[in-house]
mmCIF file of C-alpha atoms in Angstrom:
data_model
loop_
_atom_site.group_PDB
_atom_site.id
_atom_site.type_symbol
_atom_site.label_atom_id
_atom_site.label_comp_id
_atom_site.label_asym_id
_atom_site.label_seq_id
_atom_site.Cartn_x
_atom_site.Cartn_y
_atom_site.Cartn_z
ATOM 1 C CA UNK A 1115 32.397 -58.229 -45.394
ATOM 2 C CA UNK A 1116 35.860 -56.894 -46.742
ATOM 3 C CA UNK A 1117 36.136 -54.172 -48.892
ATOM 4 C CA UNK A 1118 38.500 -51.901 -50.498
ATOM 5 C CA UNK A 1119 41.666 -51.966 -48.608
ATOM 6 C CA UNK A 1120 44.907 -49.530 -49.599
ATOM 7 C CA UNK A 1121 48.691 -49.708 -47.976
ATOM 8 C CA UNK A 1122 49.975 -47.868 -46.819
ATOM 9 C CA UNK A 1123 47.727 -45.560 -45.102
ATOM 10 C CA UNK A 1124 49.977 -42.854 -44.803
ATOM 11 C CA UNK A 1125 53.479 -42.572 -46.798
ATOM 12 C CA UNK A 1126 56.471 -39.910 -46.107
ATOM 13 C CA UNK A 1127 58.654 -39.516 -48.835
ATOM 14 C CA UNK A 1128 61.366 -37.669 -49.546
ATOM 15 C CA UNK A 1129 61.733 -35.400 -52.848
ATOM 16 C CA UNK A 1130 62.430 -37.190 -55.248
ATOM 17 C CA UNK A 1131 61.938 -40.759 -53.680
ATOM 18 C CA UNK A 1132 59.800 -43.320 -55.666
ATOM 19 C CA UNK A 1133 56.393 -44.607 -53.778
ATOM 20 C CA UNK A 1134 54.333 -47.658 -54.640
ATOM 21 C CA UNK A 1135 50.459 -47.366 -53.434
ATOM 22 C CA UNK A 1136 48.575 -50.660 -53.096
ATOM 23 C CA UNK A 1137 45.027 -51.294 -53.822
ATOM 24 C CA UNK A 1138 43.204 -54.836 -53.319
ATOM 25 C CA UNK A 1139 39.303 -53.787 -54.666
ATOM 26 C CA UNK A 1140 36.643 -56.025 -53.495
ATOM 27 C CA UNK A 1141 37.055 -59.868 -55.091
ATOM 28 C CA UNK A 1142 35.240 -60.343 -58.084
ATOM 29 C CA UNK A 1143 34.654 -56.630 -58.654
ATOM 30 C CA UNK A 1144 35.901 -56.491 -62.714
ATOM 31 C CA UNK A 1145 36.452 -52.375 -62.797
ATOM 32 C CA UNK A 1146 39.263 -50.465 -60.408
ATOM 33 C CA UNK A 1147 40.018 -46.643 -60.245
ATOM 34 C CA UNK A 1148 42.398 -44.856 -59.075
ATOM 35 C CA UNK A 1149 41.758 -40.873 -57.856
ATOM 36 C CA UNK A 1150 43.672 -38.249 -56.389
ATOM 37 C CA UNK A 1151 41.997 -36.003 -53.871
ATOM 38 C CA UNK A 1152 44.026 -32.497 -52.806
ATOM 39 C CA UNK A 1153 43.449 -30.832 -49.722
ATOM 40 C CA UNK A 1154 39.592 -29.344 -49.831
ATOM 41 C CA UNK A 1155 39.008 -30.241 -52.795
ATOM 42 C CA UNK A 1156 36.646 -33.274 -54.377
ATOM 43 C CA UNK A 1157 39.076 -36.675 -55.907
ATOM 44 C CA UNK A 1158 39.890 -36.792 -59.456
ATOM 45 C CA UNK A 1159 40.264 -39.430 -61.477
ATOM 46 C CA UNK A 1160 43.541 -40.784 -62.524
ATOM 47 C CA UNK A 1161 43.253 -44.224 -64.352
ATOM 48 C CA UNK A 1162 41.153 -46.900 -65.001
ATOM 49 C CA UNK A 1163 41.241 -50.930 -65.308
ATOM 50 C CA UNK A 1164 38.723 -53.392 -66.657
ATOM 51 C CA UNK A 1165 40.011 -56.593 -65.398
ATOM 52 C CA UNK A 1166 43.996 -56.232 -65.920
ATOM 53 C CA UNK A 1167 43.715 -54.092 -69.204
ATOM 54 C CA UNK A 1168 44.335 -50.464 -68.612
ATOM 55 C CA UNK A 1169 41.534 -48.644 -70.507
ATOM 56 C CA UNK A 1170 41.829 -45.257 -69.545
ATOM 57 C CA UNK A 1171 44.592 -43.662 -68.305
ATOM 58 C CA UNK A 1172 43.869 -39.636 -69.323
ATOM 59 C CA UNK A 1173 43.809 -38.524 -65.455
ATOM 60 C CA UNK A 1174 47.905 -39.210 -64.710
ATOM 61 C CA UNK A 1175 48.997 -35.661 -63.883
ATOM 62 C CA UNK A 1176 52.671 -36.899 -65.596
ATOM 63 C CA UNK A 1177 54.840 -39.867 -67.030
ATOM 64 C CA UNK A 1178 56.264 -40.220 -63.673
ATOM 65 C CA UNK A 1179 52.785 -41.691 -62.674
ATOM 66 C CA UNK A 1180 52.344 -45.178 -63.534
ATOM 67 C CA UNK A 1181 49.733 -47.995 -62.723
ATOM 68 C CA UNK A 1182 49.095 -51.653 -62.835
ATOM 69 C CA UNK A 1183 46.754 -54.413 -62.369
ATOM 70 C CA UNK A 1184 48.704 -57.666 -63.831
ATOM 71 C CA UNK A 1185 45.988 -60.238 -62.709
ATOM 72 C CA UNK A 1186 43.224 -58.397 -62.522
ATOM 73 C CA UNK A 1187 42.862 -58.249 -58.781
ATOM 74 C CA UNK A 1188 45.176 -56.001 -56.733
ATOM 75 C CA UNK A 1189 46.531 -52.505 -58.280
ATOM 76 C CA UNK A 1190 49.941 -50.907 -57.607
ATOM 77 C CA UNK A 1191 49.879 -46.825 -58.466
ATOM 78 C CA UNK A 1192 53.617 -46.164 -58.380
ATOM 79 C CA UNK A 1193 54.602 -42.430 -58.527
ATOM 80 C CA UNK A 1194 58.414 -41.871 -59.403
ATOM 81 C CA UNK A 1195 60.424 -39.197 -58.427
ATOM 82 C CA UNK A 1196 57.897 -37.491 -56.212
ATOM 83 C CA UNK A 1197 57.354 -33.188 -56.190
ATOM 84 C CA UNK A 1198 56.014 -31.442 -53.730
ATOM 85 C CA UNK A 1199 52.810 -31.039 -55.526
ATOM 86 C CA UNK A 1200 51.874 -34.708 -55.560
ATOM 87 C CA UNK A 1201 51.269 -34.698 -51.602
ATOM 88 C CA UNK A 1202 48.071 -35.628 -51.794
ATOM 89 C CA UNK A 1203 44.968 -38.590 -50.855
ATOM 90 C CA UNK A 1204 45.254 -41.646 -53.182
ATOM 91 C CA UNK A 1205 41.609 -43.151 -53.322
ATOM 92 C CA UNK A 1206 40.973 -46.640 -54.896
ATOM 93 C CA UNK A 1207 37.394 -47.833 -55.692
ATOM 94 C CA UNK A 1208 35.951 -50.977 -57.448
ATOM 95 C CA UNK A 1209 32.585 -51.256 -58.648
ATOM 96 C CA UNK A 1210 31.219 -54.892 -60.400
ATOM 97 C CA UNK A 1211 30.680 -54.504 -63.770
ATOM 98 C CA UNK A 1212 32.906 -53.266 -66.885
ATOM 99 C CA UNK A 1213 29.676 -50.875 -67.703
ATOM 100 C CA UNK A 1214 29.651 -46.773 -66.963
ATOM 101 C CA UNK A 1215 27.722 -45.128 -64.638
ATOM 102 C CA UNK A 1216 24.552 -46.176 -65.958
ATOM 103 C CA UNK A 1217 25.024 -49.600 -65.516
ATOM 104 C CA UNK A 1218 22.639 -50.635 -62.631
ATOM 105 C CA UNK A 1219 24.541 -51.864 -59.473
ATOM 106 C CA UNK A 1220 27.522 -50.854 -60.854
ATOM 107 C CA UNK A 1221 28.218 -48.033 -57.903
ATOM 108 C CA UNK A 1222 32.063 -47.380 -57.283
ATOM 109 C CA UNK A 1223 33.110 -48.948 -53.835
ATOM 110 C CA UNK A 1224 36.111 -46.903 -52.368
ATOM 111 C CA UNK A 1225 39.195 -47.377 -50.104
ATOM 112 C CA UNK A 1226 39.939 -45.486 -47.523
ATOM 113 C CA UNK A 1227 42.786 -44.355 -49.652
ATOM 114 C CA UNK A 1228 46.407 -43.277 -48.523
ATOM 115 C CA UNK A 1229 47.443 -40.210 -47.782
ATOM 116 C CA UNK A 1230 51.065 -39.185 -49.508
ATOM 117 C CA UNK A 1231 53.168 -36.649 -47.769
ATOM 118 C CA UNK A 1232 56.022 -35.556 -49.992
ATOM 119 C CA UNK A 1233 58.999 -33.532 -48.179
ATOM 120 C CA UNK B 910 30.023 -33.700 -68.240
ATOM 121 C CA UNK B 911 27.235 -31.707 -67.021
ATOM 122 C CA UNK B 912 28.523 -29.172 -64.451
ATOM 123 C CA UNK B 913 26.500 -29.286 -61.288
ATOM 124 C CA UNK B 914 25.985 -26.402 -58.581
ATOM 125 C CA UNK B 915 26.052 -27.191 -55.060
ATOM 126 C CA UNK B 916 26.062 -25.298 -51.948
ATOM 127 C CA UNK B 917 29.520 -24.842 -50.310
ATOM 128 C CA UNK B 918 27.939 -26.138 -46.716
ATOM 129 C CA UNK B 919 24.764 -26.261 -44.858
ATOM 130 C CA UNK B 920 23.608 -27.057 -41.375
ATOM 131 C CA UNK B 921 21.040 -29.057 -39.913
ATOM 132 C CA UNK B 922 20.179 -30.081 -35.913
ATOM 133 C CA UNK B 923 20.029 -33.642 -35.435
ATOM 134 C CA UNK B 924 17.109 -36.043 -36.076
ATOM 135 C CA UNK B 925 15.587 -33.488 -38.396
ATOM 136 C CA UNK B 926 15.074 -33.747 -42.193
ATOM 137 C CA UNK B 927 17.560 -32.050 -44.402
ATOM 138 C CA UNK B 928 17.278 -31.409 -48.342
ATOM 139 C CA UNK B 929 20.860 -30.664 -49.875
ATOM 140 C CA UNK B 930 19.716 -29.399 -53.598
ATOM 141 C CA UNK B 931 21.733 -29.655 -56.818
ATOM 142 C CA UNK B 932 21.527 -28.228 -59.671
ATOM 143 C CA UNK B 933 22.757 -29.156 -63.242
ATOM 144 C CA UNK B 934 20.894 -27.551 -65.917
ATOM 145 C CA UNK B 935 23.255 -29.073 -68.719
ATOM 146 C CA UNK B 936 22.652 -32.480 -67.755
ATOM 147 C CA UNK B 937 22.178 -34.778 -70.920
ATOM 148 C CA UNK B 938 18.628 -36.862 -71.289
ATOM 149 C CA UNK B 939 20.841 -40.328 -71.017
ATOM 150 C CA UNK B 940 22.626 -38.940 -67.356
ATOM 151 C CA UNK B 941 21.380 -40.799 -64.316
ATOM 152 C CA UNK B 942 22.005 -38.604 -61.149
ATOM 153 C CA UNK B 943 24.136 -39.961 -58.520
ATOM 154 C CA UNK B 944 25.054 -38.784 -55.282
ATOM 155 C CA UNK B 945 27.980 -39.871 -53.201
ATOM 156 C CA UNK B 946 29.329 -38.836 -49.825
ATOM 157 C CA UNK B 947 32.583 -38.537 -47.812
ATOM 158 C CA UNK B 948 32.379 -38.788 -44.592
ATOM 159 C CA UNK B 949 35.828 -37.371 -42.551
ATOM 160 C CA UNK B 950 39.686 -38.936 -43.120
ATOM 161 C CA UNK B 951 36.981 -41.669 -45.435
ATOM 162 C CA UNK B 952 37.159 -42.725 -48.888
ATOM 163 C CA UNK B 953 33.462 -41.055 -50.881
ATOM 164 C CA UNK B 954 30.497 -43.787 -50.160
ATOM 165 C CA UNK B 955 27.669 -44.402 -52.704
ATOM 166 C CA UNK B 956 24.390 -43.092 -51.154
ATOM 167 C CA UNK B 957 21.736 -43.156 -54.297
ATOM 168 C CA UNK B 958 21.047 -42.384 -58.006
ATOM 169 C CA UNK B 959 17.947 -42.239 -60.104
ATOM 170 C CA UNK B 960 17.256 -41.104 -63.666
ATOM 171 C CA UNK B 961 13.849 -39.068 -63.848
ATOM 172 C CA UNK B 962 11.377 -40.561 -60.616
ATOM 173 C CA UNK B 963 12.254 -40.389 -57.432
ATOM 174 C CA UNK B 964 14.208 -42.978 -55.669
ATOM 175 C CA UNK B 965 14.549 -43.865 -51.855
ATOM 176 C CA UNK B 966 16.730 -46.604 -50.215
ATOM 177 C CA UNK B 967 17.547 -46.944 -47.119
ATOM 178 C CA UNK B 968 20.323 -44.103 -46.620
ATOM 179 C CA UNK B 969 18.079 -41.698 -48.517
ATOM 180 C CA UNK B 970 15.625 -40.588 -50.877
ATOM 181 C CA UNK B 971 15.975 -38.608 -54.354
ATOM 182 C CA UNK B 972 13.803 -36.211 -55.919
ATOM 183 C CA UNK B 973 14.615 -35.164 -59.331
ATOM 184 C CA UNK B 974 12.459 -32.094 -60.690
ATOM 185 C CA UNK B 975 10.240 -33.191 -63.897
ATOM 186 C CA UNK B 976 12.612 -31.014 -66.205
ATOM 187 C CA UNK B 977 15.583 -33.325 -64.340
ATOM 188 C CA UNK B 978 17.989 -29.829 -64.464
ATOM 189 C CA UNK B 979 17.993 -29.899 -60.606
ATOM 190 C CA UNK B 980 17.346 -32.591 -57.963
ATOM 191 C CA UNK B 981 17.544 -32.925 -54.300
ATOM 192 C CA UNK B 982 18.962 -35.165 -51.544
ATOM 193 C CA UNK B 983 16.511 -35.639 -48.385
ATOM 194 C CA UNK B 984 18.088 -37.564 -45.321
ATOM 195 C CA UNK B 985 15.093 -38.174 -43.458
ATOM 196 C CA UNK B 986 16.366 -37.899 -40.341
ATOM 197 C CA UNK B 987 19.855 -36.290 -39.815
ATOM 198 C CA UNK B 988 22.287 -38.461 -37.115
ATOM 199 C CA UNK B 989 25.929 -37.282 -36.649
ATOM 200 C CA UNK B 990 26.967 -39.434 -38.653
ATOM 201 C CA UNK B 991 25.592 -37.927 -41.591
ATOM 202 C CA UNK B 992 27.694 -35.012 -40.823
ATOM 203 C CA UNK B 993 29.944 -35.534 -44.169
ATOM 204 C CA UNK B 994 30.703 -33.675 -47.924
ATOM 205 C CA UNK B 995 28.040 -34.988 -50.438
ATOM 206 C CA UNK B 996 28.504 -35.031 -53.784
ATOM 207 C CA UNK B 997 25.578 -34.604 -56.978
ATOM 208 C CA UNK B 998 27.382 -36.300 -59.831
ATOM 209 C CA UNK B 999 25.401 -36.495 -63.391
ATOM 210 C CA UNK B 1000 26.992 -39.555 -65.788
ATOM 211 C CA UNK B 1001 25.958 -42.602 -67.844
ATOM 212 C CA UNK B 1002 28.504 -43.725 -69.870
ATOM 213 C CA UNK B 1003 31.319 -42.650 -68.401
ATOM 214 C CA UNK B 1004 32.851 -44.812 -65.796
ATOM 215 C CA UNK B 1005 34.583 -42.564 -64.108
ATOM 216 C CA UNK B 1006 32.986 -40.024 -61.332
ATOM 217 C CA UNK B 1007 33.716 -36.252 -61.823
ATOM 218 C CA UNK B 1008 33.284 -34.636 -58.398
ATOM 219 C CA UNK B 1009 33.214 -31.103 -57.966
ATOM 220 C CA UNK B 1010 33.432 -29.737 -54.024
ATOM 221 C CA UNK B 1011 30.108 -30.680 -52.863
ATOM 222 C CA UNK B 1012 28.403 -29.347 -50.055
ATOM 223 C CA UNK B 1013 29.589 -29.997 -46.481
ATOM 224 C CA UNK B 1014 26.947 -30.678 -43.963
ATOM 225 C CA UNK B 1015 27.318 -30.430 -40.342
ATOM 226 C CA UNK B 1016 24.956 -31.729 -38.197
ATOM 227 C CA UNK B 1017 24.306 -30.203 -34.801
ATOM 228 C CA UNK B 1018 23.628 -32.229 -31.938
#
């Protein structure tokens, strides 16, 4: 069956460039995350939606990280004006329900996320 | 969040059992225990949770220690494709997963 699919896989940008990371979660799944994942180390969260409403978004390292969900189905994390530091894996996951981690069935289904490269 | 300790890596030869421990001694009485993995250039993959019994499914099994402040992963029978970083992550009503670095495992063939 299909599940979490991110484009691109891999992105090159330039300092400075803008980048636009798509995420299309598993259909019908209501919650979407977005995590970042540095080299060695385990991913950390970014953002969260519930349907199209943005409920959390305390993990965005900086203004210049923004992220949407307009219909409730596929999620753009757009990253303007990239640094250095942002190089980085971009890992999307869905999971069913609006609930927390408690919820049963509710387990987080990731992509296989895309890997930014910033010059 | 209740802070867990894991070990940085461990080994096992293949088609043996392995038991990856965890502990987190500040986990609250509401936290269910889950564990993910990530298996190379992959997104994380759910593997199991529980909240005080143990648990098995078909990946794995759980066992959580009475006083729940530790538990431990058993794979059954380690393949090389279980050769991956696994995660212990405590939570309930938080949505979001809080991994720390997990333990690698390497399987040996």
């Amino acid at each position: 069956g299909a599940g979490v699919s991110q484009s691109p896989r891999y992105k090159v940008a330039k300092r400075g460039q803008d980048v636009a990371l798509r995420c299309d979660p598993i259909s019908g799944h209501v919650s979407l995350f977005w995590y970042q994942q540095a080299l060695g180390q385990g991913p950390e969260f970014l953002t969260y939606f519930q349907n199209e409403a943005q409920l959390d978004k305390s993990g965005l390292p900086s203004d210049r990280f923004f992220a949407e969900r307009p219909e409730g189905s596929v999620s753009t994390l757009k990253i303007q004006r990239t640094q250095q530091e942002d190089s980085a894996v971009y890992l999307c996951a869905s999971s069913l329900f609006r609930g927390g981690l408690g919820t049963p069935n509710n387990e987080q289904f990731f992509g296989p996320g895309t890997r930014l490269t910033v010059l | 969040d209740a802070k867990t300790t894991q070990p940085n890596s461990m080994e096992s030869n293949e088609e043996e059992p392995v038991h990856l421990p965890c502990n987190h001694s500040t986990i609250s009485g509401t936290d269910y225990i889950h564990w993910y993995r990530q298996l190379p250039s992959q997104g994380p993959e759910y593997v199991i949770h529980g909240l005080t019994s143990n648990v098995n499914n078909r990946m794995a099994s759980l066992a959580i220690a009475e006083d729940r402040k530790s538990s431990t992963l058993i794979l059954h029978r380690a393949t090389l494709r279980d050769a991956a970083v696994y995660y212990c992550i405590p939570g309930a009503g938080s949505y979001q997963l809080t991994f720390g670095k997990g333990t690698k495992l390497s399987v040996i063939p």
